[in-house]
């Protein structure tokens, strides 16, 4: 099992990260934050082979969820596999990684009071060809065991597709909370079939250049990534469909965005204190992109 920092230390690091980013990081705002973490880059960020890369990626997610819970977030979404993944040449490795996660996540959810929900198409087998191991039974067991945990709910997209969510899963999907930040690791786009149907009407986009590999991220770096996501939420709050410009706000936006080509680039990385490799995240305000290294 992972060794996780004390809650008070997590909050202290978060406060310091928020101060650097010029935001408050209140519990109220964190309670509003719902991140859709599109994990990726696990095979190319490390030298792990086969299922080991996906086991390592699952540990990153575990830490990410734990920090979100401690900081006051109530929900999160994690992409794992969509329906098309079953045709990938390495699907057996992905499946084996998920199978090895089962007992790790059972222990984690129990100790951390995390509710686990698995979202996707389960009326057909999700096992790779030649395997008779039915992972769906494990997923149902994890859901049942964690059903009463109320501090944070993590929604894992497994055998998911937007097509399923808009058709067969429409009624179930309607009951899920909206997400307001898409966090995409290693790639600057969202696959069409991984869109959260009807749940991203007020989202902002965060690009993390680094893959979601556990061994490559320090606790402080993951906490800073969460703080960057919160800044993205705050910068874009109220800009979707209902934006009203007050006073000379339009002139300010025009000056900064069109004339000055506003571009923020800040580095908080300190090689004397940080032993992991430098991380980079990109967010967007009404004025332009903001890049943070840490």
PDB file of C-alpha atoms in Angstrom:
ATOM      1  CA  UNK A   1       0.000   0.000   0.000  1.00  0.00           C
ATOM      2  CA  UNK A   2       1.117   3.582  -0.639  1.00  0.00           C
ATOM      3  CA  UNK A   3       2.570   5.765   2.072  1.00  0.00           C
ATOM      4  CA  UNK A   4       0.562   8.994   1.997  1.00  0.00           C
ATOM      5  CA  UNK A   5       1.377  12.274   3.771  1.00  0.00           C
ATOM      6  CA  UNK A   6      -0.614  13.490   6.758  1.00  0.00           C
ATOM      7  CA  UNK A   7      -3.738  15.477   5.973  1.00  0.00           C
ATOM      8  CA  UNK A   8      -2.321  18.604   7.622  1.00  0.00           C
ATOM      9  CA  UNK A   9       0.780  18.382   5.434  1.00  0.00           C
ATOM     10  CA  UNK A  10      -1.338  18.003   2.292  1.00  0.00           C
ATOM     11  CA  UNK A  11      -3.329  21.106   3.205  1.00  0.00           C
ATOM     12  CA  UNK A  12      -0.179  23.081   4.006  1.00  0.00           C
ATOM     13  CA  UNK A  13       1.371  22.191   0.641  1.00  0.00           C
ATOM     14  CA  UNK A  14      -1.882  23.085  -1.113  1.00  0.00           C
ATOM     15  CA  UNK A  15      -2.042  26.478   0.598  1.00  0.00           C
ATOM     16  CA  UNK A  16       1.512  27.199  -0.523  1.00  0.00           C
ATOM     17  CA  UNK A  17       0.702  26.115  -4.107  1.00  0.00           C
ATOM     18  CA  UNK A  18      -2.402  28.310  -4.167  1.00  0.00           C
ATOM     19  CA  UNK A  19      -0.424  31.266  -2.866  1.00  0.00           C
ATOM     20  CA  UNK A  20       2.066  30.852  -5.719  1.00  0.00           C
ATOM     21  CA  UNK A  21      -0.799  30.703  -8.220  1.00  0.00           C
ATOM     22  CA  UNK A  22      -2.562  33.732  -6.761  1.00  0.00           C
ATOM     23  CA  UNK A  23      -5.753  31.928  -5.673  1.00  0.00           C
ATOM     24  CA  UNK A  24      -7.335  31.247  -2.289  1.00  0.00           C
ATOM     25  CA  UNK A  25      -8.098  27.537  -2.544  1.00  0.00           C
ATOM     26  CA  UNK A  26     -11.098  27.635  -0.214  1.00  0.00           C
ATOM     27  CA  UNK A  27     -12.962  24.496   0.848  1.00  0.00           C
ATOM     28  CA  UNK A  28     -16.053  25.949  -0.846  1.00  0.00           C
ATOM     29  CA  UNK A  29     -14.266  26.201  -4.206  1.00  0.00           C
ATOM     30  CA  UNK A  30     -12.687  22.782  -3.772  1.00  0.00           C
ATOM     31  CA  UNK A  31     -16.136  21.365  -3.052  1.00  0.00           C
ATOM     32  CA  UNK A  32     -17.224  22.694  -6.450  1.00  0.00           C
ATOM     33  CA  UNK A  33     -14.192  21.309  -8.322  1.00  0.00           C
ATOM     34  CA  UNK A  34     -14.906  18.116 -10.281  1.00  0.00           C
ATOM     35  CA  UNK A  35     -11.943  16.987 -12.388  1.00  0.00           C
ATOM     36  CA  UNK A  36     -12.196  14.575 -15.289  1.00  0.00           C
ATOM     37  CA  UNK A  37      -8.674  13.146 -15.282  1.00  0.00           C
ATOM     38  CA  UNK A  38      -7.840  11.693 -18.684  1.00  0.00           C
ATOM     39  CA  UNK A  39      -4.856   9.601 -17.666  1.00  0.00           C
ATOM     40  CA  UNK A  40      -2.335   8.727 -20.355  1.00  0.00           C
ATOM     41  CA  UNK A  41       1.356   8.365 -21.103  1.00  0.00           C
ATOM     42  CA  UNK A  42       2.007   5.549 -18.638  1.00  0.00           C
ATOM     43  CA  UNK A  43       3.887   3.374 -21.151  1.00  0.00           C
ATOM     44  CA  UNK A  44       6.090   6.180 -22.460  1.00  0.00           C
ATOM     45  CA  UNK A  45       6.821   7.992 -19.180  1.00  0.00           C
ATOM     46  CA  UNK A  46       8.638   5.066 -17.563  1.00  0.00           C
ATOM     47  CA  UNK A  47      10.586   1.948 -18.525  1.00  0.00           C
ATOM     48  CA  UNK A  48       7.941  -0.369 -17.055  1.00  0.00           C
ATOM     49  CA  UNK A  49       6.926  -3.212 -19.337  1.00  0.00           C
ATOM     50  CA  UNK A  50       3.552  -4.862 -19.885  1.00  0.00           C
ATOM     51  CA  UNK A  51       0.970  -4.556 -17.129  1.00  0.00           C
ATOM     52  CA  UNK A  52       3.509  -2.956 -14.755  1.00  0.00           C
ATOM     53  CA  UNK A  53       3.030   0.409 -16.483  1.00  0.00           C
ATOM     54  CA  UNK A  54      -0.721   0.269 -15.870  1.00  0.00           C
ATOM     55  CA  UNK A  55      -0.322  -0.836 -12.262  1.00  0.00           C
ATOM     56  CA  UNK A  56       1.946   2.171 -11.736  1.00  0.00           C
ATOM     57  CA  UNK A  57      -0.616   4.424 -13.425  1.00  0.00           C
ATOM     58  CA  UNK A  58      -3.318   3.143 -11.082  1.00  0.00           C
ATOM     59  CA  UNK A  59      -1.194   4.130  -8.088  1.00  0.00           C
ATOM     60  CA  UNK A  60      -0.928   7.676  -9.457  1.00  0.00           C
ATOM     61  CA  UNK A  61      -4.724   7.812  -9.630  1.00  0.00           C
ATOM     62  CA  UNK A  62      -5.014   6.532  -6.065  1.00  0.00           C
ATOM     63  CA  UNK A  63      -2.818   9.348  -4.757  1.00  0.00           C
ATOM     64  CA  UNK A  64      -4.605  11.913  -6.932  1.00  0.00           C
ATOM     65  CA  UNK A  65      -8.015  10.878  -5.550  1.00  0.00           C
ATOM     66  CA  UNK A  66      -6.728  10.856  -1.971  1.00  0.00           C
ATOM     67  CA  UNK A  67      -5.398  14.422  -2.256  1.00  0.00           C
ATOM     68  CA  UNK A  68      -8.670  15.587  -3.833  1.00  0.00           C
ATOM     69  CA  UNK A  69     -10.636  14.089  -0.958  1.00  0.00           C
ATOM     70  CA  UNK A  70      -8.445  15.616   1.736  1.00  0.00           C
ATOM     71  CA  UNK A  71      -8.699  19.030   0.061  1.00  0.00           C
ATOM     72  CA  UNK A  72     -12.497  18.919  -0.035  1.00  0.00           C
ATOM     73  CA  UNK A  73     -13.431  17.757  -3.553  1.00  0.00           C
ATOM     74  CA  UNK A  74     -16.544  15.563  -3.526  1.00  0.00           C
ATOM     75  CA  UNK A  75     -16.391  13.914  -6.959  1.00  0.00           C
ATOM     76  CA  UNK A  76     -13.940  13.015  -9.693  1.00  0.00           C
ATOM     77  CA  UNK A  77     -13.931  11.157 -13.009  1.00  0.00           C
ATOM     78  CA  UNK A  78     -11.066   8.939 -14.190  1.00  0.00           C
ATOM     79  CA  UNK A  79     -10.856   7.534 -17.712  1.00  0.00           C
ATOM     80  CA  UNK A  80      -9.557   3.972 -17.882  1.00  0.00           C
ATOM     81  CA  UNK A  81     -10.740   2.222 -21.062  1.00  0.00           C
ATOM     82  CA  UNK A  82     -13.348   2.985 -23.683  1.00  0.00           C
ATOM     83  CA  UNK A  83     -15.084   0.359 -25.764  1.00  0.00           C
ATOM     84  CA  UNK A  84     -12.554   0.621 -28.582  1.00  0.00           C
ATOM     85  CA  UNK A  85      -9.645  -0.229 -26.278  1.00  0.00           C
ATOM     86  CA  UNK A  86     -10.552  -3.911 -26.425  1.00  0.00           C
ATOM     87  CA  UNK A  87      -9.171  -3.955 -29.983  1.00  0.00           C
ATOM     88  CA  UNK A  88      -5.775  -2.613 -28.939  1.00  0.00           C
ATOM     89  CA  UNK A  89      -2.787  -4.928 -29.246  1.00  0.00           C
ATOM     90  CA  UNK A  90      -1.864  -4.272 -25.594  1.00  0.00           C
ATOM     91  CA  UNK A  91      -5.368  -4.697 -24.143  1.00  0.00           C
ATOM     92  CA  UNK A  92      -4.259  -7.814 -22.245  1.00  0.00           C
ATOM     93  CA  UNK A  93      -1.732  -5.667 -20.383  1.00  0.00           C
ATOM     94  CA  UNK A  94      -4.366  -3.034 -19.585  1.00  0.00           C
ATOM     95  CA  UNK A  95      -6.788  -5.717 -18.373  1.00  0.00           C
ATOM     96  CA  UNK A  96      -4.132  -7.388 -16.230  1.00  0.00           C
ATOM     97  CA  UNK A  97      -3.256  -4.037 -14.697  1.00  0.00           C
ATOM     98  CA  UNK A  98      -6.908  -3.495 -13.747  1.00  0.00           C
ATOM     99  CA  UNK A  99      -7.156  -6.999 -12.300  1.00  0.00           C
ATOM    100  CA  UNK A 100      -4.119  -6.354 -10.116  1.00  0.00           C
ATOM    101  CA  UNK A 101      -5.680  -3.105  -8.892  1.00  0.00           C
ATOM    102  CA  UNK A 102      -8.779  -4.759  -7.434  1.00  0.00           C
ATOM    103  CA  UNK A 103      -7.520  -5.597  -3.958  1.00  0.00           C
ATOM    104  CA  UNK A 104      -5.369  -2.462  -3.777  1.00  0.00           C
ATOM    105  CA  UNK A 105      -8.421  -0.302  -4.411  1.00  0.00           C
ATOM    106  CA  UNK A 106     -10.573  -2.350  -2.039  1.00  0.00           C
ATOM    107  CA  UNK A 107      -8.158  -1.599   0.793  1.00  0.00           C
ATOM    108  CA  UNK A 108      -7.720   2.012  -0.292  1.00  0.00           C
ATOM    109  CA  UNK A 109     -11.463   2.731  -0.521  1.00  0.00           C
ATOM    110  CA  UNK A 110     -12.070   1.191   2.904  1.00  0.00           C
ATOM    111  CA  UNK A 111      -9.333   3.142   4.665  1.00  0.00           C
ATOM    112  CA  UNK A 112      -9.969   6.412   2.826  1.00  0.00           C
ATOM    113  CA  UNK A 113     -13.798   6.240   2.850  1.00  0.00           C
ATOM    114  CA  UNK A 114     -13.885   6.640  -0.944  1.00  0.00           C
ATOM    115  CA  UNK A 115     -16.880   5.484  -2.952  1.00  0.00           C
ATOM    116  CA  UNK A 116     -15.937   3.683  -6.168  1.00  0.00           C
ATOM    117  CA  UNK A 117     -18.306   3.751  -9.141  1.00  0.00           C
ATOM    118  CA  UNK A 118     -17.625   2.097 -12.483  1.00  0.00           C
ATOM    119  CA  UNK A 119     -19.306   3.696 -15.484  1.00  0.00           C
ATOM    120  CA  UNK A 120     -19.656   1.913 -18.808  1.00  0.00           C
ATOM    121  CA  UNK A 121     -21.179  -0.952 -20.768  1.00  0.00           C
ATOM    122  CA  UNK A 122     -21.246  -4.178 -18.740  1.00  0.00           C
ATOM    123  CA  UNK A 123     -23.884  -6.341 -20.396  1.00  0.00           C
ATOM    124  CA  UNK A 124     -21.100  -7.970 -22.428  1.00  0.00           C
ATOM    125  CA  UNK A 125     -17.728  -9.307 -21.318  1.00  0.00           C
ATOM    126  CA  UNK A 126     -14.799  -6.897 -21.014  1.00  0.00           C
ATOM    127  CA  UNK A 127     -12.226  -9.703 -20.847  1.00  0.00           C
ATOM    128  CA  UNK A 128      -9.587  -9.962 -23.595  1.00  0.00           C
ATOM    129  CA  UNK A 129      -9.840 -12.850 -26.017  1.00  0.00           C
ATOM    130  CA  UNK A 130      -8.725 -16.143 -24.491  1.00  0.00           C
ATOM    131  CA  UNK A 131      -9.351 -15.030 -20.885  1.00  0.00           C
ATOM    132  CA  UNK A 132     -12.155 -16.501 -18.804  1.00  0.00           C
ATOM    133  CA  UNK A 133     -11.587 -14.102 -15.878  1.00  0.00           C
ATOM    134  CA  UNK A 134     -14.694 -11.940 -15.409  1.00  0.00           C
ATOM    135  CA  UNK A 135     -13.521  -8.592 -14.003  1.00  0.00           C
ATOM    136  CA  UNK A 136     -17.104  -7.333 -13.905  1.00  0.00           C
ATOM    137  CA  UNK A 137     -17.705  -9.377 -10.743  1.00  0.00           C
ATOM    138  CA  UNK A 138     -14.799  -7.609  -9.046  1.00  0.00           C
ATOM    139  CA  UNK A 139     -16.107  -4.197 -10.088  1.00  0.00           C
ATOM    140  CA  UNK A 140     -19.563  -4.949  -8.703  1.00  0.00           C
ATOM    141  CA  UNK A 141     -17.978  -6.167  -5.464  1.00  0.00           C
ATOM    142  CA  UNK A 142     -15.923  -2.966  -5.131  1.00  0.00           C
ATOM    143  CA  UNK A 143     -19.012  -0.827  -5.740  1.00  0.00           C
ATOM    144  CA  UNK A 144     -21.020  -2.709  -3.114  1.00  0.00           C
ATOM    145  CA  UNK A 145     -18.223  -2.613  -0.530  1.00  0.00           C
ATOM    146  CA  UNK A 146     -17.712   1.144  -0.909  1.00  0.00           C
ATOM    147  CA  UNK A 147     -21.336   2.210  -1.478  1.00  0.00           C
ATOM    148  CA  UNK A 148     -21.728   3.880   1.924  1.00  0.00           C
ATOM    149  CA  UNK A 149     -18.469   5.863   1.737  1.00  0.00           C
ATOM    150  CA  UNK A 150     -19.514   9.488   1.441  1.00  0.00           C
ATOM    151  CA  UNK A 151     -16.368  11.633   1.582  1.00  0.00           C
ATOM    152  CA  UNK A 152     -15.508  11.403  -2.119  1.00  0.00           C
ATOM    153  CA  UNK A 153     -16.921   9.508  -5.098  1.00  0.00           C
ATOM    154  CA  UNK A 154     -14.534   8.462  -7.861  1.00  0.00           C
ATOM    155  CA  UNK A 155     -16.218   7.564 -11.157  1.00  0.00           C
ATOM    156  CA  UNK A 156     -14.060   5.231 -13.263  1.00  0.00           C
ATOM    157  CA  UNK A 157     -14.879   5.077 -16.967  1.00  0.00           C
ATOM    158  CA  UNK A 158     -14.396   1.412 -17.913  1.00  0.00           C
ATOM    159  CA  UNK A 159     -15.671   0.070 -21.245  1.00  0.00           C
ATOM    160  CA  UNK A 160     -17.142   3.541 -21.681  1.00  0.00           C
ATOM    161  CA  UNK A 161     -18.056   5.513 -24.778  1.00  0.00           C
ATOM    162  CA  UNK A 162     -20.011   8.709 -25.377  1.00  0.00           C
ATOM    163  CA  UNK A 163     -22.240   6.685 -27.684  1.00  0.00           C
ATOM    164  CA  UNK A 164     -23.136   4.341 -24.810  1.00  0.00           C
ATOM    165  CA  UNK A 165     -23.743   7.290 -22.450  1.00  0.00           C
ATOM    166  CA  UNK A 166     -26.073   8.975 -24.939  1.00  0.00           C
ATOM    167  CA  UNK A 167     -28.032   5.809 -25.738  1.00  0.00           C
ATOM    168  CA  UNK A 168     -28.065   2.710 -23.508  1.00  0.00           C
ATOM    169  CA  UNK A 169     -26.635   4.459 -20.455  1.00  0.00           C
ATOM    170  CA  UNK A 170     -28.553   7.707 -20.848  1.00  0.00           C
ATOM    171  CA  UNK A 171     -30.848   7.350 -17.815  1.00  0.00           C
ATOM    172  CA  UNK A 172     -28.025   6.255 -15.513  1.00  0.00           C
ATOM    173  CA  UNK A 173     -25.659   8.922 -16.795  1.00  0.00           C
ATOM    174  CA  UNK A 174     -28.263  11.596 -16.092  1.00  0.00           C
ATOM    175  CA  UNK A 175     -27.836  10.929 -12.352  1.00  0.00           C
ATOM    176  CA  UNK A 176     -24.089  11.665 -12.312  1.00  0.00           C
ATOM    177  CA  UNK A 177     -22.614  15.038 -11.284  1.00  0.00           C
ATOM    178  CA  UNK A 178     -21.266  17.512 -13.873  1.00  0.00           C
ATOM    179  CA  UNK A 179     -17.504  17.892 -14.328  1.00  0.00           C
ATOM    180  CA  UNK A 180     -15.934  21.333 -14.722  1.00  0.00           C
ATOM    181  CA  UNK A 181     -12.250  20.668 -15.463  1.00  0.00           C
ATOM    182  CA  UNK A 182     -10.859  18.277 -18.061  1.00  0.00           C
ATOM    183  CA  UNK A 183      -7.303  17.302 -17.138  1.00  0.00           C
ATOM    184  CA  UNK A 184      -5.562  15.665 -20.104  1.00  0.00           C
ATOM    185  CA  UNK A 185      -2.170  14.043 -19.685  1.00  0.00           C
ATOM    186  CA  UNK A 186       0.363  13.842 -22.530  1.00  0.00           C
ATOM    187  CA  UNK A 187      -2.033  14.784 -25.359  1.00  0.00           C
ATOM    188  CA  UNK A 188      -3.793  18.039 -26.235  1.00  0.00           C
ATOM    189  CA  UNK A 189      -7.173  16.685 -27.267  1.00  0.00           C
ATOM    190  CA  UNK A 190     -10.219  14.776 -26.024  1.00  0.00           C
ATOM    191  CA  UNK A 191     -11.194  11.697 -28.033  1.00  0.00           C
ATOM    192  CA  UNK A 192     -14.755  11.974 -29.334  1.00  0.00           C
ATOM    193  CA  UNK A 193     -15.883   8.779 -27.634  1.00  0.00           C
ATOM    194  CA  UNK A 194     -14.441   9.812 -24.256  1.00  0.00           C
ATOM    195  CA  UNK A 195     -16.562  12.963 -23.908  1.00  0.00           C
ATOM    196  CA  UNK A 196     -18.754  12.890 -20.779  1.00  0.00           C
ATOM    197  CA  UNK A 197     -22.190  13.125 -22.355  1.00  0.00           C
ATOM    198  CA  UNK A 198     -24.105  16.113 -20.963  1.00  0.00           C
ATOM    199  CA  UNK A 199     -21.658  16.616 -18.087  1.00  0.00           C
ATOM    200  CA  UNK A 200     -19.144  19.096 -19.536  1.00  0.00           C
ATOM    201  CA  UNK A 201     -21.271  22.133 -20.338  1.00  0.00           C
ATOM    202  CA  UNK A 202     -19.166  24.357 -18.068  1.00  0.00           C
ATOM    203  CA  UNK A 203     -15.723  22.846 -18.433  1.00  0.00           C
ATOM    204  CA  UNK A 204     -12.243  24.288 -18.803  1.00  0.00           C
ATOM    205  CA  UNK A 205      -9.240  22.434 -20.222  1.00  0.00           C
ATOM    206  CA  UNK A 206      -5.929  21.660 -18.499  1.00  0.00           C
ATOM    207  CA  UNK A 207      -3.054  20.046 -20.401  1.00  0.00           C
ATOM    208  CA  UNK A 208      -0.447  18.205 -18.341  1.00  0.00           C
ATOM    209  CA  UNK A 209       2.568  17.542 -20.535  1.00  0.00           C
ATOM    210  CA  UNK A 210       3.735  14.705 -18.295  1.00  0.00           C
ATOM    211  CA  UNK A 211       2.194  11.233 -18.232  1.00  0.00           C
ATOM    212  CA  UNK A 212       0.168   9.991 -15.272  1.00  0.00           C
ATOM    213  CA  UNK A 213       2.854   7.679 -13.879  1.00  0.00           C
ATOM    214  CA  UNK A 214       3.119   7.226 -10.122  1.00  0.00           C
ATOM    215  CA  UNK A 215       6.898   6.961  -9.900  1.00  0.00           C
ATOM    216  CA  UNK A 216       7.451  10.260 -11.698  1.00  0.00           C
ATOM    217  CA  UNK A 217       5.308  12.540  -9.527  1.00  0.00           C
ATOM    218  CA  UNK A 218       6.059  13.781  -6.021  1.00  0.00           C
ATOM    219  CA  UNK A 219       3.245  14.512  -3.582  1.00  0.00           C
ATOM    220  CA  UNK A 220       3.862  18.244  -3.963  1.00  0.00           C
ATOM    221  CA  UNK A 221       3.676  18.031  -7.754  1.00  0.00           C
ATOM    222  CA  UNK A 222       0.333  16.219  -7.711  1.00  0.00           C
ATOM    223  CA  UNK A 223      -1.026  18.740  -5.215  1.00  0.00           C
ATOM    224  CA  UNK A 224       0.230  21.600  -7.400  1.00  0.00           C
ATOM    225  CA  UNK A 225      -1.507  19.999 -10.381  1.00  0.00           C
ATOM    226  CA  UNK A 226      -4.776  20.037  -8.424  1.00  0.00           C
ATOM    227  CA  UNK A 227      -4.192  23.701  -7.539  1.00  0.00           C
ATOM    228  CA  UNK A 228      -3.612  24.495 -11.235  1.00  0.00           C
ATOM    229  CA  UNK A 229      -6.924  22.768 -12.049  1.00  0.00           C
ATOM    230  CA  UNK A 230      -8.626  24.888  -9.417  1.00  0.00           C
ATOM    231  CA  UNK A 231      -7.135  28.054 -10.947  1.00  0.00           C
ATOM    232  CA  UNK A 232      -8.503  26.933 -14.324  1.00  0.00           C
ATOM    233  CA  UNK A 233     -11.969  26.557 -12.806  1.00  0.00           C
ATOM    234  CA  UNK A 234     -11.827  29.970 -11.140  1.00  0.00           C
ATOM    235  CA  UNK A 235     -10.509  31.786 -14.232  1.00  0.00           C
ATOM    236  CA  UNK A 236     -13.295  30.399 -16.399  1.00  0.00           C
ATOM    237  CA  UNK A 237     -16.164  30.539 -13.925  1.00  0.00           C
ATOM    238  CA  UNK A 238     -19.137  32.418 -15.395  1.00  0.00           C
ATOM    239  CA  UNK A 239     -17.807  32.555 -18.960  1.00  0.00           C
ATOM    240  CA  UNK A 240     -20.066  29.836 -20.396  1.00  0.00           C
ATOM    241  CA  UNK A 241     -23.191  31.052 -22.211  1.00  0.00           C
ATOM    242  CA  UNK A 242     -24.062  33.674 -19.584  1.00  0.00           C
ATOM    243  CA  UNK A 243     -21.042  36.006 -19.641  1.00  0.00           C
ATOM    244  CA  UNK A 244     -21.869  39.687 -19.043  1.00  0.00           C
ATOM    245  CA  UNK A 245     -19.226  42.386 -19.485  1.00  0.00           C
ATOM    246  CA  UNK A 246     -19.202  45.180 -16.936  1.00  0.00           C
ATOM    247  CA  UNK A 247     -17.715  48.670 -17.327  1.00  0.00           C
ATOM    248  CA  UNK A 248     -14.601  48.647 -19.507  1.00  0.00           C
ATOM    249  CA  UNK A 249     -14.078  44.875 -19.199  1.00  0.00           C
ATOM    250  CA  UNK A 250     -14.422  44.321 -22.944  1.00  0.00           C
ATOM    251  CA  UNK A 251     -11.690  46.889 -23.592  1.00  0.00           C
ATOM    252  CA  UNK A 252      -9.408  45.191 -21.046  1.00  0.00           C
ATOM    253  CA  UNK A 253      -9.944  41.772 -22.635  1.00  0.00           C
ATOM    254  CA  UNK A 254      -9.313  43.182 -26.113  1.00  0.00           C
ATOM    255  CA  UNK A 255      -6.101  44.895 -25.000  1.00  0.00           C
ATOM    256  CA  UNK A 256      -4.670  41.892 -23.196  1.00  0.00           C
ATOM    257  CA  UNK A 257      -5.758  39.204 -25.640  1.00  0.00           C
ATOM    258  CA  UNK A 258      -5.543  40.901 -29.037  1.00  0.00           C
ATOM    259  CA  UNK A 259      -2.903  43.618 -28.572  1.00  0.00           C
ATOM    260  CA  UNK A 260      -0.603  42.298 -25.851  1.00  0.00           C
ATOM    261  CA  UNK A 261      -1.135  38.622 -26.768  1.00  0.00           C
ATOM    262  CA  UNK A 262      -1.221  37.828 -23.054  1.00  0.00           C
ATOM    263  CA  UNK A 263       0.954  34.841 -22.202  1.00  0.00           C
ATOM    264  CA  UNK A 264       1.819  33.767 -18.659  1.00  0.00           C
ATOM    265  CA  UNK A 265       4.811  31.507 -18.052  1.00  0.00           C
ATOM    266  CA  UNK A 266       5.834  30.852 -14.444  1.00  0.00           C
ATOM    267  CA  UNK A 267       8.268  28.331 -12.999  1.00  0.00           C
ATOM    268  CA  UNK A 268       8.064  27.210  -9.366  1.00  0.00           C
ATOM    269  CA  UNK A 269      10.495  24.327  -9.843  1.00  0.00           C
ATOM    270  CA  UNK A 270      13.304  24.189  -7.287  1.00  0.00           C
ATOM    271  CA  UNK A 271      15.857  21.481  -8.076  1.00  0.00           C
ATOM    272  CA  UNK A 272      17.336  21.765  -4.584  1.00  0.00           C
ATOM    273  CA  UNK A 273      14.021  20.619  -3.053  1.00  0.00           C
ATOM    274  CA  UNK A 274      12.303  18.615  -5.781  1.00  0.00           C
ATOM    275  CA  UNK A 275      13.796  15.220  -6.603  1.00  0.00           C
ATOM    276  CA  UNK A 276      11.337  14.307  -9.346  1.00  0.00           C
ATOM    277  CA  UNK A 277      11.550  15.604 -12.912  1.00  0.00           C
ATOM    278  CA  UNK A 278      10.059  19.005 -13.734  1.00  0.00           C
ATOM    279  CA  UNK A 279       6.335  19.028 -14.564  1.00  0.00           C
ATOM    280  CA  UNK A 280       4.435  21.415 -16.848  1.00  0.00           C
ATOM    281  CA  UNK A 281       0.729  22.272 -17.062  1.00  0.00           C
ATOM    282  CA  UNK A 282      -1.088  24.639 -19.416  1.00  0.00           C
ATOM    283  CA  UNK A 283      -4.405  26.352 -18.705  1.00  0.00           C
ATOM    284  CA  UNK A 284      -6.358  29.121 -20.443  1.00  0.00           C
ATOM    285  CA  UNK A 285      -7.910  32.372 -19.240  1.00  0.00           C
ATOM    286  CA  UNK A 286     -10.021  34.890 -21.180  1.00  0.00           C
ATOM    287  CA  UNK A 287      -6.747  36.632 -22.057  1.00  0.00           C
ATOM    288  CA  UNK A 288      -4.646  33.690 -23.217  1.00  0.00           C
ATOM    289  CA  UNK A 289      -2.628  30.634 -22.154  1.00  0.00           C
ATOM    290  CA  UNK A 290      -0.880  30.221 -18.807  1.00  0.00           C
ATOM    291  CA  UNK A 291       2.014  27.791 -18.400  1.00  0.00           C
ATOM    292  CA  UNK A 292       3.195  26.623 -14.998  1.00  0.00           C
ATOM    293  CA  UNK A 293       6.259  24.508 -14.288  1.00  0.00           C
ATOM    294  CA  UNK A 294       6.756  22.822 -10.947  1.00  0.00           C
TER     295      UNK A 294
END
